[in-house]
JSON list of C-alpha atoms in Angstrom, two decimals:
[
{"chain": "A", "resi": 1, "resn": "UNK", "atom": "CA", "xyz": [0.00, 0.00, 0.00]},
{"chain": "A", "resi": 2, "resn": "UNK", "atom": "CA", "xyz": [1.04, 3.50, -0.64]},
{"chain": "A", "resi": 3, "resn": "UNK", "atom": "CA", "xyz": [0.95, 4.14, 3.03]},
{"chain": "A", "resi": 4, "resn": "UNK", "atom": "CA", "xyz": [3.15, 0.99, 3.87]},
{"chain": "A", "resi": 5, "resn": "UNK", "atom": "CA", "xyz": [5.50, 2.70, 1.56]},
{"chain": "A", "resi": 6, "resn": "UNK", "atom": "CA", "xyz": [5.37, 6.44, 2.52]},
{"chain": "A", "resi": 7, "resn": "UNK", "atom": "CA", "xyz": [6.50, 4.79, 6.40]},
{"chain": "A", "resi": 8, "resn": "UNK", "atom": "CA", "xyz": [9.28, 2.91, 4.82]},
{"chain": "A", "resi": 9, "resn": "UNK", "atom": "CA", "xyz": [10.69, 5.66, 3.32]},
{"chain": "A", "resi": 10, "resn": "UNK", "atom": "CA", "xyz": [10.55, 7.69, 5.91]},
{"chain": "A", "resi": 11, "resn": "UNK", "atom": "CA", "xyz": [12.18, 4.34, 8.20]},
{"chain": "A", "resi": 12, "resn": "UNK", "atom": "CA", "xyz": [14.84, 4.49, 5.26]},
{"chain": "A", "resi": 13, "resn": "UNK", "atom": "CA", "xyz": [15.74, 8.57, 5.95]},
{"chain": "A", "resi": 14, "resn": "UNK", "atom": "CA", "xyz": [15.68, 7.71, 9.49]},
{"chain": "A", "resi": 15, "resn": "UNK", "atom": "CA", "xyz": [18.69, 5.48, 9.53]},
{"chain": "A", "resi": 16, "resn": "UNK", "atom": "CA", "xyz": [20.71, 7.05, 6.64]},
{"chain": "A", "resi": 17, "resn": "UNK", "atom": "CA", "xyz": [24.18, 7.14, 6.56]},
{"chain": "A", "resi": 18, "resn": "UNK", "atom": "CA", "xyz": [24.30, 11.01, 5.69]},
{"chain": "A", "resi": 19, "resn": "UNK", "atom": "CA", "xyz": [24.09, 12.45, 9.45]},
{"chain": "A", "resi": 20, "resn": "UNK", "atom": "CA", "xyz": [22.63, 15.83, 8.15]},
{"chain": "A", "resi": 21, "resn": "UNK", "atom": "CA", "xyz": [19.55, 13.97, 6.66]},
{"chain": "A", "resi": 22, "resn": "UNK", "atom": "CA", "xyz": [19.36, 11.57, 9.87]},
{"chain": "A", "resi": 23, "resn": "UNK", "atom": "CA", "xyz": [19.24, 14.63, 11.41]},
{"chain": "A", "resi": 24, "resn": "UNK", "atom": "CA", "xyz": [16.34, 17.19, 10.00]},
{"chain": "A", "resi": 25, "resn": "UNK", "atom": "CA", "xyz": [14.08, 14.19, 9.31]},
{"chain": "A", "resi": 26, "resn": "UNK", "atom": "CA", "xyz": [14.20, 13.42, 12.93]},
{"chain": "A", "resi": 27, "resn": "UNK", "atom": "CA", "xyz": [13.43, 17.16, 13.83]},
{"chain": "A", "resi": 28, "resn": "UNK", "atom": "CA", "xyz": [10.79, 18.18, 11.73]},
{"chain": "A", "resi": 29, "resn": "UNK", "atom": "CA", "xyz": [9.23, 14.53, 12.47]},
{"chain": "A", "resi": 30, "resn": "UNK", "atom": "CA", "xyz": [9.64, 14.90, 16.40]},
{"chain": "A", "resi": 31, "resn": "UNK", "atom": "CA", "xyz": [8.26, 18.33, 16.08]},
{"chain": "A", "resi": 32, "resn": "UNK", "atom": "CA", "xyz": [5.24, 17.20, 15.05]},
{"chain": "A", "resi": 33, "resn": "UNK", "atom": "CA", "xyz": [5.08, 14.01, 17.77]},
{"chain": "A", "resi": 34, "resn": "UNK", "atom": "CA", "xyz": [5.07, 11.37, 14.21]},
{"chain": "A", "resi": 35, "resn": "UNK", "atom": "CA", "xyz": [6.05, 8.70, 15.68]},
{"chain": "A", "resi": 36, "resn": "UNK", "atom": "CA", "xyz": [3.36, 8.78, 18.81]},
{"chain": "A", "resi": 37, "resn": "UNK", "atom": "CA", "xyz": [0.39, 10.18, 16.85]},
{"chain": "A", "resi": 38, "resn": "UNK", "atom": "CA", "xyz": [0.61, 7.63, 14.00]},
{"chain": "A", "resi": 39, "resn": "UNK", "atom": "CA", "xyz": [1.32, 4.53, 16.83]},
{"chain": "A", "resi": 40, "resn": "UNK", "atom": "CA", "xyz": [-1.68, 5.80, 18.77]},
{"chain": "A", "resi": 41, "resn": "UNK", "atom": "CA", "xyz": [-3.49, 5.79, 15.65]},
{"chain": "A", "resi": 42, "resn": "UNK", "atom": "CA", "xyz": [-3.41, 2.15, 15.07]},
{"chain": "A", "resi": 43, "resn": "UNK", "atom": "CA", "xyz": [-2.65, 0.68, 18.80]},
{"chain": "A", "resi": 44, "resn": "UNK", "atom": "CA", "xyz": [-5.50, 3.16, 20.71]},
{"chain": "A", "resi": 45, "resn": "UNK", "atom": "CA", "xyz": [-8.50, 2.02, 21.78]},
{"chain": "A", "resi": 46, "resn": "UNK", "atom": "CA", "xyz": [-9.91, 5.57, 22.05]},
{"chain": "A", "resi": 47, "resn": "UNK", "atom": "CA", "xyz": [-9.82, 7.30, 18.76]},
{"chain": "A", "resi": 48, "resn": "UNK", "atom": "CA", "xyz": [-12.36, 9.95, 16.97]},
{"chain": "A", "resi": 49, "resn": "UNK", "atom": "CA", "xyz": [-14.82, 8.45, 14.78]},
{"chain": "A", "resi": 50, "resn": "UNK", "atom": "CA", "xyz": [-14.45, 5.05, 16.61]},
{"chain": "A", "resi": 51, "resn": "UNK", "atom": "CA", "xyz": [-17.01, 3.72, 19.15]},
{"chain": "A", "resi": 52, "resn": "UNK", "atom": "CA", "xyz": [-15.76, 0.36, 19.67]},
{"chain": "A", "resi": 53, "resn": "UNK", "atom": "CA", "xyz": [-13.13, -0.33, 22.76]},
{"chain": "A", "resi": 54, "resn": "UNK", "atom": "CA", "xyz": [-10.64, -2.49, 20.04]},
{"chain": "A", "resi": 55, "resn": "UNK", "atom": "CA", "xyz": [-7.91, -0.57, 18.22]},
{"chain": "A", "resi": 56, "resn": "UNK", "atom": "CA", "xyz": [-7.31, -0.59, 14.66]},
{"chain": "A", "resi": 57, "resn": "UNK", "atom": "CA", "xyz": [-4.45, -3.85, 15.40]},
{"chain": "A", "resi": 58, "resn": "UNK", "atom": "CA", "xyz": [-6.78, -5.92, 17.09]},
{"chain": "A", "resi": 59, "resn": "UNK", "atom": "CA", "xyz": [-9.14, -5.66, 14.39]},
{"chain": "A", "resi": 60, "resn": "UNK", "atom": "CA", "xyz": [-6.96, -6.40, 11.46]},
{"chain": "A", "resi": 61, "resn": "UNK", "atom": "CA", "xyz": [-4.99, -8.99, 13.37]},
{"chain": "A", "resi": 62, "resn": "UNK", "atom": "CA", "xyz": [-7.86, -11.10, 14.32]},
{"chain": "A", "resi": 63, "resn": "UNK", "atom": "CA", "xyz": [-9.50, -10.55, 10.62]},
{"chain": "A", "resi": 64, "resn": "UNK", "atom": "CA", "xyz": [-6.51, -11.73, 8.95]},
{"chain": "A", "resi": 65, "resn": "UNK", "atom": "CA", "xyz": [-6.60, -14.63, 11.30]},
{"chain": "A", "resi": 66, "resn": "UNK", "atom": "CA", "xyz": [-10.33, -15.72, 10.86]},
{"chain": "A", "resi": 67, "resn": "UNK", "atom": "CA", "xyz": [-9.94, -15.11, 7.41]},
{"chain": "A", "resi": 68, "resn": "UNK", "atom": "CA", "xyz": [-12.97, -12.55, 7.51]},
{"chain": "A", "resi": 69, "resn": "UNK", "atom": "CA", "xyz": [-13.20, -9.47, 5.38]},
{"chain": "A", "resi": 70, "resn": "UNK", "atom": "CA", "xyz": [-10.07, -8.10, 2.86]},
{"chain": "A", "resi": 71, "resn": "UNK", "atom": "CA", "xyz": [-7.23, -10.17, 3.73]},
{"chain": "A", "resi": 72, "resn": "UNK", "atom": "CA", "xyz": [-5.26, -7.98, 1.90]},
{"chain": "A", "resi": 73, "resn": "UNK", "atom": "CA", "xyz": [-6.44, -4.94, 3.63]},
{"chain": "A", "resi": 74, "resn": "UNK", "atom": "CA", "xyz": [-5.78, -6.58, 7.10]},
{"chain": "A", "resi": 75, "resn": "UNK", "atom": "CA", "xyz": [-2.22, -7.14, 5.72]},
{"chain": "A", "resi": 76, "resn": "UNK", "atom": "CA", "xyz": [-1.50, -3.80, 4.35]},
{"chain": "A", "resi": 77, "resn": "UNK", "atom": "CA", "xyz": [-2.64, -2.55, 7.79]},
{"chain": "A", "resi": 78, "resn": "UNK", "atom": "CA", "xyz": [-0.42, -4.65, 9.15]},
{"chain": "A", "resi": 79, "resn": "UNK", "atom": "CA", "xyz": [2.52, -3.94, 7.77]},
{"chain": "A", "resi": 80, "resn": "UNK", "atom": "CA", "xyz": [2.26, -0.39, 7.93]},
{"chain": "A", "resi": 81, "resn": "UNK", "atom": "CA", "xyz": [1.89, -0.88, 11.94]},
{"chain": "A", "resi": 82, "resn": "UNK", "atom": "CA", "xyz": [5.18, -2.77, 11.13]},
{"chain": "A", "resi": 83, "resn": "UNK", "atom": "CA", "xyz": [6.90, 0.23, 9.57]},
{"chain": "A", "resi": 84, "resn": "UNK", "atom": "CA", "xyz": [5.71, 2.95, 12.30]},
{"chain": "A", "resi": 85, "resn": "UNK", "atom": "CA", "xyz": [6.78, 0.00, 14.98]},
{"chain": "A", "resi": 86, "resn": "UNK", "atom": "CA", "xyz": [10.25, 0.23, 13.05]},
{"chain": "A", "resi": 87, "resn": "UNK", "atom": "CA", "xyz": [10.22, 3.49, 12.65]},
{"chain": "A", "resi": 88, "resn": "UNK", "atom": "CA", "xyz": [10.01, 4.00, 16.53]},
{"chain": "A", "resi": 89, "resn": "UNK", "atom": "CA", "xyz": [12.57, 1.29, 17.58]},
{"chain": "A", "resi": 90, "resn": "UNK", "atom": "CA", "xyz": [14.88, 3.62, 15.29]},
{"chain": "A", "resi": 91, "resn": "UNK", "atom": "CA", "xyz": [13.42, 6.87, 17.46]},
{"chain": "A", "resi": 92, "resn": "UNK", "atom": "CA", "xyz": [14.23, 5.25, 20.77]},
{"chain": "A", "resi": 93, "resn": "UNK", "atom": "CA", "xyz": [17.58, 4.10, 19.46]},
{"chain": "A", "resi": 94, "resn": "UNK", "atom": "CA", "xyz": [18.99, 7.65, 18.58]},
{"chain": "A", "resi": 95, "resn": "UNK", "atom": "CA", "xyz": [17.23, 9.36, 21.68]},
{"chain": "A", "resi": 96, "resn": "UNK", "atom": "CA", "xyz": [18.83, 6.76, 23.70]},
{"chain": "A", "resi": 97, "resn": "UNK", "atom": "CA", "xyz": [22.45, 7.99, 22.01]},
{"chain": "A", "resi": 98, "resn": "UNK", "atom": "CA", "xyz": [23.12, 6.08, 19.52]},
{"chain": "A", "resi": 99, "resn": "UNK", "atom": "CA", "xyz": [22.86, 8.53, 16.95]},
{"chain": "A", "resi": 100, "resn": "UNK", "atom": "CA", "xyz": [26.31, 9.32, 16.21]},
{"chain": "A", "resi": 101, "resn": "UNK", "atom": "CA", "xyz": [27.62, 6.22, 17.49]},
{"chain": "A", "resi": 102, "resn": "UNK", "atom": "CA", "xyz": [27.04, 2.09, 17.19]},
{"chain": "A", "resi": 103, "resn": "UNK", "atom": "CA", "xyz": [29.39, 1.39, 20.84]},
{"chain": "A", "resi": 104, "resn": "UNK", "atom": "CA", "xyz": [26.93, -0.66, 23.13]},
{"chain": "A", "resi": 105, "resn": "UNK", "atom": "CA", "xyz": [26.15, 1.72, 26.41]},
{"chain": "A", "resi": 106, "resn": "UNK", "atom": "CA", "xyz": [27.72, 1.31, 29.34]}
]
């Protein structure tokens, strides 16, 4: 899906090699609280327009399981929740300090 794609390319700019790319990606996106919005989006059980108590993973997890409704919209939702889970393993990883450097903390 185009959004599945739009997350891994932004994954992709997050961990680039060129440090001054690494760098305004993750400002402009942590300005704007990405990485928490879009997770809340799909993992909150409390979002507008929704009245059910099951966020948008537990629904397309236990379609694609049962086989009920578009498999291949269940899947595309999944991976995108893949790409923003990715995306903030690579968040916590720099704001932990490993931005400039791959040495294990100590």
């Amino acid at each position: 899906s185009l959004a599945a794609k739009c997350y891994e390319l932004i994954c992709k700019l997050y961990s680039s090699s060129d440090v001054s790319v690494k760098a305004s990606v993750m400002l402009k996106l942590r300005g704007r609280d990405f990485w928490y919005k879009h997770l809340l989006r799909f993992l909150s059980t409390n979002h507008p327009g929704h009245r059910s108590a099951v966020s948008i993973l537990q629904v397309a997890a236990s379609r694609s399981l049962t086989s009920n409704g578009d498999a291949s919209s269940d899947y595309d939702t999944l991976h995108c929740i893949a790409w923003v889970l990715k995306g903030c393993a690579l968040e916590l990883h720099a704001l932990a300090g490993h931005l400039h450097s791959s040495a294990p903390m100590q």
